[in-house]
mmCIF file of N, CA, C and O in Angstrom:
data_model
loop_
_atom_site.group_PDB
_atom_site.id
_atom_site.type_symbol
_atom_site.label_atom_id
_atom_site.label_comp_id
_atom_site.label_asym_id
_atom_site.label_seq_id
_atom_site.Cartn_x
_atom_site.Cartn_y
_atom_site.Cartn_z
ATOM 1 N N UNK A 22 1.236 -35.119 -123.257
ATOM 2 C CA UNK A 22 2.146 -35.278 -124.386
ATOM 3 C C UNK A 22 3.346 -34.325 -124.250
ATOM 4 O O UNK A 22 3.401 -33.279 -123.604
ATOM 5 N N UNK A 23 4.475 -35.025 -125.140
ATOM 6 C CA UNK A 23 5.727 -34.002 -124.756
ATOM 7 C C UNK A 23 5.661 -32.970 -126.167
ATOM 8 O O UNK A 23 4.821 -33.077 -127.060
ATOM 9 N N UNK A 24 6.516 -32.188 -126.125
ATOM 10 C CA UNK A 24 7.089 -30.951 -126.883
ATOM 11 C C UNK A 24 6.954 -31.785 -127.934
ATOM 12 O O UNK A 24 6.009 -31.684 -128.716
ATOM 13 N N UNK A 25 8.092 -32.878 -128.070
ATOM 14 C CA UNK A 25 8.432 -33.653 -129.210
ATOM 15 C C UNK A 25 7.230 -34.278 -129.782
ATOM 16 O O UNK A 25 7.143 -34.183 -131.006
ATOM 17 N N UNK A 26 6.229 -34.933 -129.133
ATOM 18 C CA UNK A 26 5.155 -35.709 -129.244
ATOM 19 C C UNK A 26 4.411 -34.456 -130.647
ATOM 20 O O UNK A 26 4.453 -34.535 -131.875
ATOM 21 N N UNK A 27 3.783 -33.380 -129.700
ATOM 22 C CA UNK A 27 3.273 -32.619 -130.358
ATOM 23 C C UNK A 27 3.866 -32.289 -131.712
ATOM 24 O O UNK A 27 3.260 -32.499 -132.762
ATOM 25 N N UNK A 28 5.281 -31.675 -131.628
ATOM 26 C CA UNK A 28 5.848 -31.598 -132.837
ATOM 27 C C UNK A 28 5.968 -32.747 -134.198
ATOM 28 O O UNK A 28 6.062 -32.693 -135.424
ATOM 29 N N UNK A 29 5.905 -33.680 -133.225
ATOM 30 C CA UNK A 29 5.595 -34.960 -134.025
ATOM 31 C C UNK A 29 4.811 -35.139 -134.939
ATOM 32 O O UNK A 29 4.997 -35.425 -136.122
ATOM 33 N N UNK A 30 3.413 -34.865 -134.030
ATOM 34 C CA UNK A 30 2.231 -34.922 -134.804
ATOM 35 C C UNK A 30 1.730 -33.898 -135.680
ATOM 36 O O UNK A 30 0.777 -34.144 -136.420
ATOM 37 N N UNK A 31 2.442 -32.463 -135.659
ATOM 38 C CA UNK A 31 2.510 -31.950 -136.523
ATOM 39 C C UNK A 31 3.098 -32.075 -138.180
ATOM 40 O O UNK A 31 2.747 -31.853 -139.339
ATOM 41 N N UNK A 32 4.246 -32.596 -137.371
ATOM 42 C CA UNK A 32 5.387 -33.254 -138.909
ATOM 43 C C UNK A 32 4.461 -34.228 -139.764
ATOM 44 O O UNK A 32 4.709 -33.930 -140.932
ATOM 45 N N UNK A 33 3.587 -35.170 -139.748
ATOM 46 C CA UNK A 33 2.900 -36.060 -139.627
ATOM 47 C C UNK A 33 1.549 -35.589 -140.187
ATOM 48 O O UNK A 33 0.684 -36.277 -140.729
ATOM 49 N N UNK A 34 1.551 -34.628 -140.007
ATOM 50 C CA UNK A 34 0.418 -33.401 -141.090
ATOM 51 C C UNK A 34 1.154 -33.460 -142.140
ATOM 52 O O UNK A 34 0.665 -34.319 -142.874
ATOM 53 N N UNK A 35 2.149 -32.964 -142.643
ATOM 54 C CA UNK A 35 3.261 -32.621 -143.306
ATOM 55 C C UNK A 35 3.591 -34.044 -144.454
ATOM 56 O O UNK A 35 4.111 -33.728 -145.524
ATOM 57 N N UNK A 36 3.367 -35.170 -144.279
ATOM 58 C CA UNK A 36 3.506 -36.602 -144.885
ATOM 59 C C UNK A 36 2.432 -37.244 -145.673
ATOM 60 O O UNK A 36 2.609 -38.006 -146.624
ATOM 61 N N UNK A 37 1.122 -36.799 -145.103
ATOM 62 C CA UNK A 37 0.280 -36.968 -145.544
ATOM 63 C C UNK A 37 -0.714 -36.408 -147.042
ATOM 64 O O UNK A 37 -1.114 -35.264 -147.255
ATOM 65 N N UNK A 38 -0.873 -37.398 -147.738
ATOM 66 C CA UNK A 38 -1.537 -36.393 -149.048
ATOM 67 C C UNK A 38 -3.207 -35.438 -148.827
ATOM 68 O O UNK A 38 -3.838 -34.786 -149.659
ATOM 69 N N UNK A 39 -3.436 -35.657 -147.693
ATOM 70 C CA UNK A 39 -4.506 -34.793 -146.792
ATOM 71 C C UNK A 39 -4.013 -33.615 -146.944
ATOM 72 O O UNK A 39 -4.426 -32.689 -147.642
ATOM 73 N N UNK A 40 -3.070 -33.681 -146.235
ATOM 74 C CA UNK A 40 -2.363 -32.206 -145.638
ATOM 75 C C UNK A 40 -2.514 -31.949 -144.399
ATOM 76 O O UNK A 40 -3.260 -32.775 -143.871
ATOM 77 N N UNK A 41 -2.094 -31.084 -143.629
ATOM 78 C CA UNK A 41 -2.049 -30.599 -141.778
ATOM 79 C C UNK A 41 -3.574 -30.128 -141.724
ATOM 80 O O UNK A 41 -4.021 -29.142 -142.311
ATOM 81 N N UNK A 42 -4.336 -31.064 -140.867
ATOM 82 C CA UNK A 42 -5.736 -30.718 -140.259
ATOM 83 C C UNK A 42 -5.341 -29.748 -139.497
ATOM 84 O O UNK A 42 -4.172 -29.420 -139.293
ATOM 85 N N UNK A 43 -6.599 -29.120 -138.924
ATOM 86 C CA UNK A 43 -6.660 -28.293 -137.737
ATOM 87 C C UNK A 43 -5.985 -28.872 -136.350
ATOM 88 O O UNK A 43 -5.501 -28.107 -135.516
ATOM 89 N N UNK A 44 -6.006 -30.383 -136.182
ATOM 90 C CA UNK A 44 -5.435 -31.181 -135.510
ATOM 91 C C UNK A 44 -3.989 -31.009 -135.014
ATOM 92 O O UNK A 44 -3.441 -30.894 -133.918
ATOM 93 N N UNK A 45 -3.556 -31.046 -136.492
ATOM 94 C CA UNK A 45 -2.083 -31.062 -136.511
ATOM 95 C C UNK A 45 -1.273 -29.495 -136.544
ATOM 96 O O UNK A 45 -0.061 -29.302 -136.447
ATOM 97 N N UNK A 46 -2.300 -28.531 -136.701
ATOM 98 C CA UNK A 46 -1.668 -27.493 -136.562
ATOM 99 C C UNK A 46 -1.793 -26.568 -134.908
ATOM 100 O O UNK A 46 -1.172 -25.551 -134.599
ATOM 101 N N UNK A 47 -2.700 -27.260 -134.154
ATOM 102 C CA UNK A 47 -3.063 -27.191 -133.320
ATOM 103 C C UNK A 47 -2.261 -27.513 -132.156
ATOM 104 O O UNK A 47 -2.111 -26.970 -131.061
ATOM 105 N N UNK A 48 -1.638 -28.880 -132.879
ATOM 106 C CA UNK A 48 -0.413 -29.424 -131.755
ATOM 107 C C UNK A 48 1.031 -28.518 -131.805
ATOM 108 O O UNK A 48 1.647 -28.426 -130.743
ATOM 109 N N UNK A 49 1.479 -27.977 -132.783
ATOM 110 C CA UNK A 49 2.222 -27.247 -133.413
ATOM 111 C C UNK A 49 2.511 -26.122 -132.433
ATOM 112 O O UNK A 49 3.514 -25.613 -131.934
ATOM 113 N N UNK A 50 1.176 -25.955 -132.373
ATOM 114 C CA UNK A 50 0.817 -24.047 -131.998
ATOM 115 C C UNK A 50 1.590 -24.354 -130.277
ATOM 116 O O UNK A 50 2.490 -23.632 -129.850
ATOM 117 N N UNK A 51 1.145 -25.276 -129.666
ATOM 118 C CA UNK A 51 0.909 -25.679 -128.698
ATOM 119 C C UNK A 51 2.413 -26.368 -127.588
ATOM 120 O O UNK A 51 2.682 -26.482 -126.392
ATOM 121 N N UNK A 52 3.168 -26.736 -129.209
ATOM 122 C CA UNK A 52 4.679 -27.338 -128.974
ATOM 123 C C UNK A 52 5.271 -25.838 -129.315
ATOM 124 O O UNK A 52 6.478 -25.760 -129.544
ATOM 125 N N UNK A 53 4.658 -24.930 -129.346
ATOM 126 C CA UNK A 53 5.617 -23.707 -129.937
ATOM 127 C C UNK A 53 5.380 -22.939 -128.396
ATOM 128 O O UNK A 53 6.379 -22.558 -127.787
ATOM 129 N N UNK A 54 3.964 -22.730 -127.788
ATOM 130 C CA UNK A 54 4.202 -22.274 -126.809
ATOM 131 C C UNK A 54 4.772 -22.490 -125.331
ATOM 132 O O UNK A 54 5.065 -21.842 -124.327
ATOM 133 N N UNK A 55 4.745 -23.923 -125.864
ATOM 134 C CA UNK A 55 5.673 -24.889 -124.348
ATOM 135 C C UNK A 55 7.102 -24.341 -124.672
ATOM 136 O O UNK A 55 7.584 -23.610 -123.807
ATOM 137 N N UNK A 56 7.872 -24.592 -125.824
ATOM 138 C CA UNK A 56 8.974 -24.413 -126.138
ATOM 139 C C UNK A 56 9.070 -22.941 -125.419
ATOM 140 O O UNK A 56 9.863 -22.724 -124.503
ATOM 141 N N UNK A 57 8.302 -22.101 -125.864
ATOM 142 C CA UNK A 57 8.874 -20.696 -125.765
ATOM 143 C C UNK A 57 8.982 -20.220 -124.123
ATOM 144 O O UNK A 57 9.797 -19.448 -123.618
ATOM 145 N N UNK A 58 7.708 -21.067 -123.395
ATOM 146 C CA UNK A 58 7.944 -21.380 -122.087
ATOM 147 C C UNK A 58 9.297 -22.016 -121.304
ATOM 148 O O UNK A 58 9.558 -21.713 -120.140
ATOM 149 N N UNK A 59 9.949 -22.749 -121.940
ATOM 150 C CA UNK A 59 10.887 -23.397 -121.383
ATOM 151 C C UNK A 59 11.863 -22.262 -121.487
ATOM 152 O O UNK A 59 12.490 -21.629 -120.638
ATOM 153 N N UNK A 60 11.782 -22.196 -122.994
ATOM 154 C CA UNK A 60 12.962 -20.982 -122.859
ATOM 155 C C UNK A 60 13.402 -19.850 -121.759
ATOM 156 O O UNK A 60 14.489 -19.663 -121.212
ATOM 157 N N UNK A 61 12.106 -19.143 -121.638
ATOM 158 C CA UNK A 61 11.946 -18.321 -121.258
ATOM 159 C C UNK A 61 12.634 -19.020 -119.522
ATOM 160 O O UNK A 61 13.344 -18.376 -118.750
ATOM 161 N N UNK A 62 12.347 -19.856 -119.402
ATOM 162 C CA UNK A 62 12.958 -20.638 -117.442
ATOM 163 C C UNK A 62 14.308 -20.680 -118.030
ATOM 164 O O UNK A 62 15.099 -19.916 -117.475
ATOM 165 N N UNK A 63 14.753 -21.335 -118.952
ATOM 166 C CA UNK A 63 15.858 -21.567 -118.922
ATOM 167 C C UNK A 63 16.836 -19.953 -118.891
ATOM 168 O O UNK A 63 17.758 -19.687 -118.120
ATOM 169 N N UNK A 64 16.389 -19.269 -119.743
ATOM 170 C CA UNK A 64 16.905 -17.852 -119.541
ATOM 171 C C UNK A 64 17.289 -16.964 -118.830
ATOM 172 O O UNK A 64 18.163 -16.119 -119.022
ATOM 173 N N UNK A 65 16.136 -17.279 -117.346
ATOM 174 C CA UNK A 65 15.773 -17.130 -116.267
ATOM 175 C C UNK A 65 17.172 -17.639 -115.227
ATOM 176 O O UNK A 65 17.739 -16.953 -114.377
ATOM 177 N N UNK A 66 17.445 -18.942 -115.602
ATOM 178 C CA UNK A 66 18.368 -19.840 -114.885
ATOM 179 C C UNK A 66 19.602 -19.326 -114.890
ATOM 180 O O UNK A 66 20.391 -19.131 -113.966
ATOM 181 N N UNK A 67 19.722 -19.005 -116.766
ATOM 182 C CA UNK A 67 21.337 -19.090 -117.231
ATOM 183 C C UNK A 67 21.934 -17.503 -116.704
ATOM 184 O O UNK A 67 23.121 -17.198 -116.594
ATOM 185 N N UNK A 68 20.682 -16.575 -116.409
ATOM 186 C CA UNK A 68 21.270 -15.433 -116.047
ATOM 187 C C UNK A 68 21.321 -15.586 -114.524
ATOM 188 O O UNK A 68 22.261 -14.889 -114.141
ATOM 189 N N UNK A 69 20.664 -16.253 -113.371
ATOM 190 C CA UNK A 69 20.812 -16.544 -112.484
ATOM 191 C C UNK A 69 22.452 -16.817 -112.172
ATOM 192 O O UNK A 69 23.272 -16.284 -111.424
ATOM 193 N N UNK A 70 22.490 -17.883 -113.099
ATOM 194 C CA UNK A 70 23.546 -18.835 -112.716
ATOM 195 C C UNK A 70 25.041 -17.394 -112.866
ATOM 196 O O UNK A 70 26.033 -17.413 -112.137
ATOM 197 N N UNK A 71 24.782 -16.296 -113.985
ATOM 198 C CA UNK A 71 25.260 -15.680 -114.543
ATOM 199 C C UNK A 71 26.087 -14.691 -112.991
ATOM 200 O O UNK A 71 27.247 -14.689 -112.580
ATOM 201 N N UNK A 72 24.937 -14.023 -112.544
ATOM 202 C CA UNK A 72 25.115 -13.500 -111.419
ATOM 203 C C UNK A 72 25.196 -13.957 -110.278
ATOM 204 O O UNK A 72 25.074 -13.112 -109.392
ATOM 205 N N UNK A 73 25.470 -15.701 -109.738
ATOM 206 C CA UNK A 73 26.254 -15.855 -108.740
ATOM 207 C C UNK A 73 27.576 -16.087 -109.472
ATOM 208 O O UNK A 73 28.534 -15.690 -108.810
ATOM 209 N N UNK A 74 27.820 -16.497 -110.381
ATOM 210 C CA UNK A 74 29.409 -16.348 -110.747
ATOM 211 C C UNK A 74 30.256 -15.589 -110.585
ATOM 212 O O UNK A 74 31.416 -15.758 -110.209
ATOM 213 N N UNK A 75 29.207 -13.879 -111.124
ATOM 214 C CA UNK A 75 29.633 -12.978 -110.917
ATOM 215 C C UNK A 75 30.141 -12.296 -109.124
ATOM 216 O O UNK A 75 30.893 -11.378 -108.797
ATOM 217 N N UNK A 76 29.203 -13.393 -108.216
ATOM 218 C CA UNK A 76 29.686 -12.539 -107.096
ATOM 219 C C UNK A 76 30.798 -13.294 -106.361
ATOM 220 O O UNK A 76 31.303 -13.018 -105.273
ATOM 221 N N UNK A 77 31.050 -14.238 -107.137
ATOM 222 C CA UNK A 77 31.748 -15.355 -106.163
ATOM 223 C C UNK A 77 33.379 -15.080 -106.235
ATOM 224 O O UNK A 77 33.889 -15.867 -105.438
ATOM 225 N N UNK A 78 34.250 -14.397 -106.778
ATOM 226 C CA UNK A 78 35.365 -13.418 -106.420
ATOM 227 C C UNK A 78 35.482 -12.785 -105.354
ATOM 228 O O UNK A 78 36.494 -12.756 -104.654
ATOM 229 N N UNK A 79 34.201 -12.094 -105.101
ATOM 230 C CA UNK A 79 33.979 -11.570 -103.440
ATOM 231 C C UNK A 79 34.234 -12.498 -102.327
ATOM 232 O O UNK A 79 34.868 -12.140 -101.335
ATOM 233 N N UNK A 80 33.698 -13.825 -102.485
ATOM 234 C CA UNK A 80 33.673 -14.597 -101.611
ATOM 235 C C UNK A 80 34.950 -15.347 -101.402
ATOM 236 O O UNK A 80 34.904 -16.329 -100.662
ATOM 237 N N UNK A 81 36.056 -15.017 -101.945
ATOM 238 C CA UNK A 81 37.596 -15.719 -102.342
ATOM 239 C C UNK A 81 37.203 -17.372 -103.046
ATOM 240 O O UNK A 81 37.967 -18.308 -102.812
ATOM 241 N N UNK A 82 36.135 -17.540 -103.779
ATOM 242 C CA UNK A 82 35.701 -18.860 -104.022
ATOM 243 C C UNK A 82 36.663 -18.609 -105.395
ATOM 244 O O UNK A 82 37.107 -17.523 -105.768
ATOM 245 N N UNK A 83 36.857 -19.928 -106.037
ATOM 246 C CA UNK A 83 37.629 -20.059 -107.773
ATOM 247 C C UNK A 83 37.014 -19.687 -108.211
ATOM 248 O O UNK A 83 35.862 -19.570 -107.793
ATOM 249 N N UNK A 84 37.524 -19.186 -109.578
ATOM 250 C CA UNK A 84 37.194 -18.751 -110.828
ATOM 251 C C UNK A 84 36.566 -19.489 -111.143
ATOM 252 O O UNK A 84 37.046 -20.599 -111.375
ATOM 253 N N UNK A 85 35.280 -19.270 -111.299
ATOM 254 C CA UNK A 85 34.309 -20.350 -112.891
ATOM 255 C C UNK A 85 34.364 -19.916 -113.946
ATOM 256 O O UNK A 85 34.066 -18.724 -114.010
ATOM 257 N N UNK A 86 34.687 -20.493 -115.047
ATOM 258 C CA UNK A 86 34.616 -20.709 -116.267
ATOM 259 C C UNK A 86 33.371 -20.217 -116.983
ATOM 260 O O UNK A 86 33.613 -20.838 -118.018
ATOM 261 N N UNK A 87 32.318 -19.642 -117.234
ATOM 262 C CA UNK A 87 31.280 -19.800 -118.072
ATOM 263 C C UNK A 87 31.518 -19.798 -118.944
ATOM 264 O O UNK A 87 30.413 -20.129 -119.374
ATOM 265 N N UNK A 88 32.240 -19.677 -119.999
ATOM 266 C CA UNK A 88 32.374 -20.500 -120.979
ATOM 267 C C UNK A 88 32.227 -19.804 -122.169
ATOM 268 O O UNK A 88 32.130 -20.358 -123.264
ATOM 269 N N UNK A 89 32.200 -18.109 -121.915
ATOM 270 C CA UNK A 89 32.139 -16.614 -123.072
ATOM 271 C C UNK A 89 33.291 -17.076 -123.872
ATOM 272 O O UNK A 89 33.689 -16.407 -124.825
#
């Protein structure tokens, strides 16, 4: 299941006159720690990406933009 899926089925706790089972809070927990996983790569990336920008003046390559 995706991020969204899970989050889904959480929301979907949330509609119901039951209320969020263990089920649905379970998927929640679960779309929260994928999320925080992704983040964490993507963070990984954007500072990557951060510091070849930074060296590429050295190399007489163009100016990139990032976009501060």
């Amino acid at each position: 299941p995706s991020m969204q899926s899970r989050m889904f089925v959480g929301y979907r706790g949330l509609t119901t006159q039951y209320g969020p089972t263990p089920l649905h809070r379970e998927s929640v927990d679960i779309a929260e720690r994928e999320l925080q996983q992704a983040r964490a790569q993507l963070d990984a990336v954007t500072a990557e990406i951060a510091q070849i920008a930074d060296q590429l003046p050295s190399t007489g390559a163009p100016v990139v933009d990032m976009g501060d």
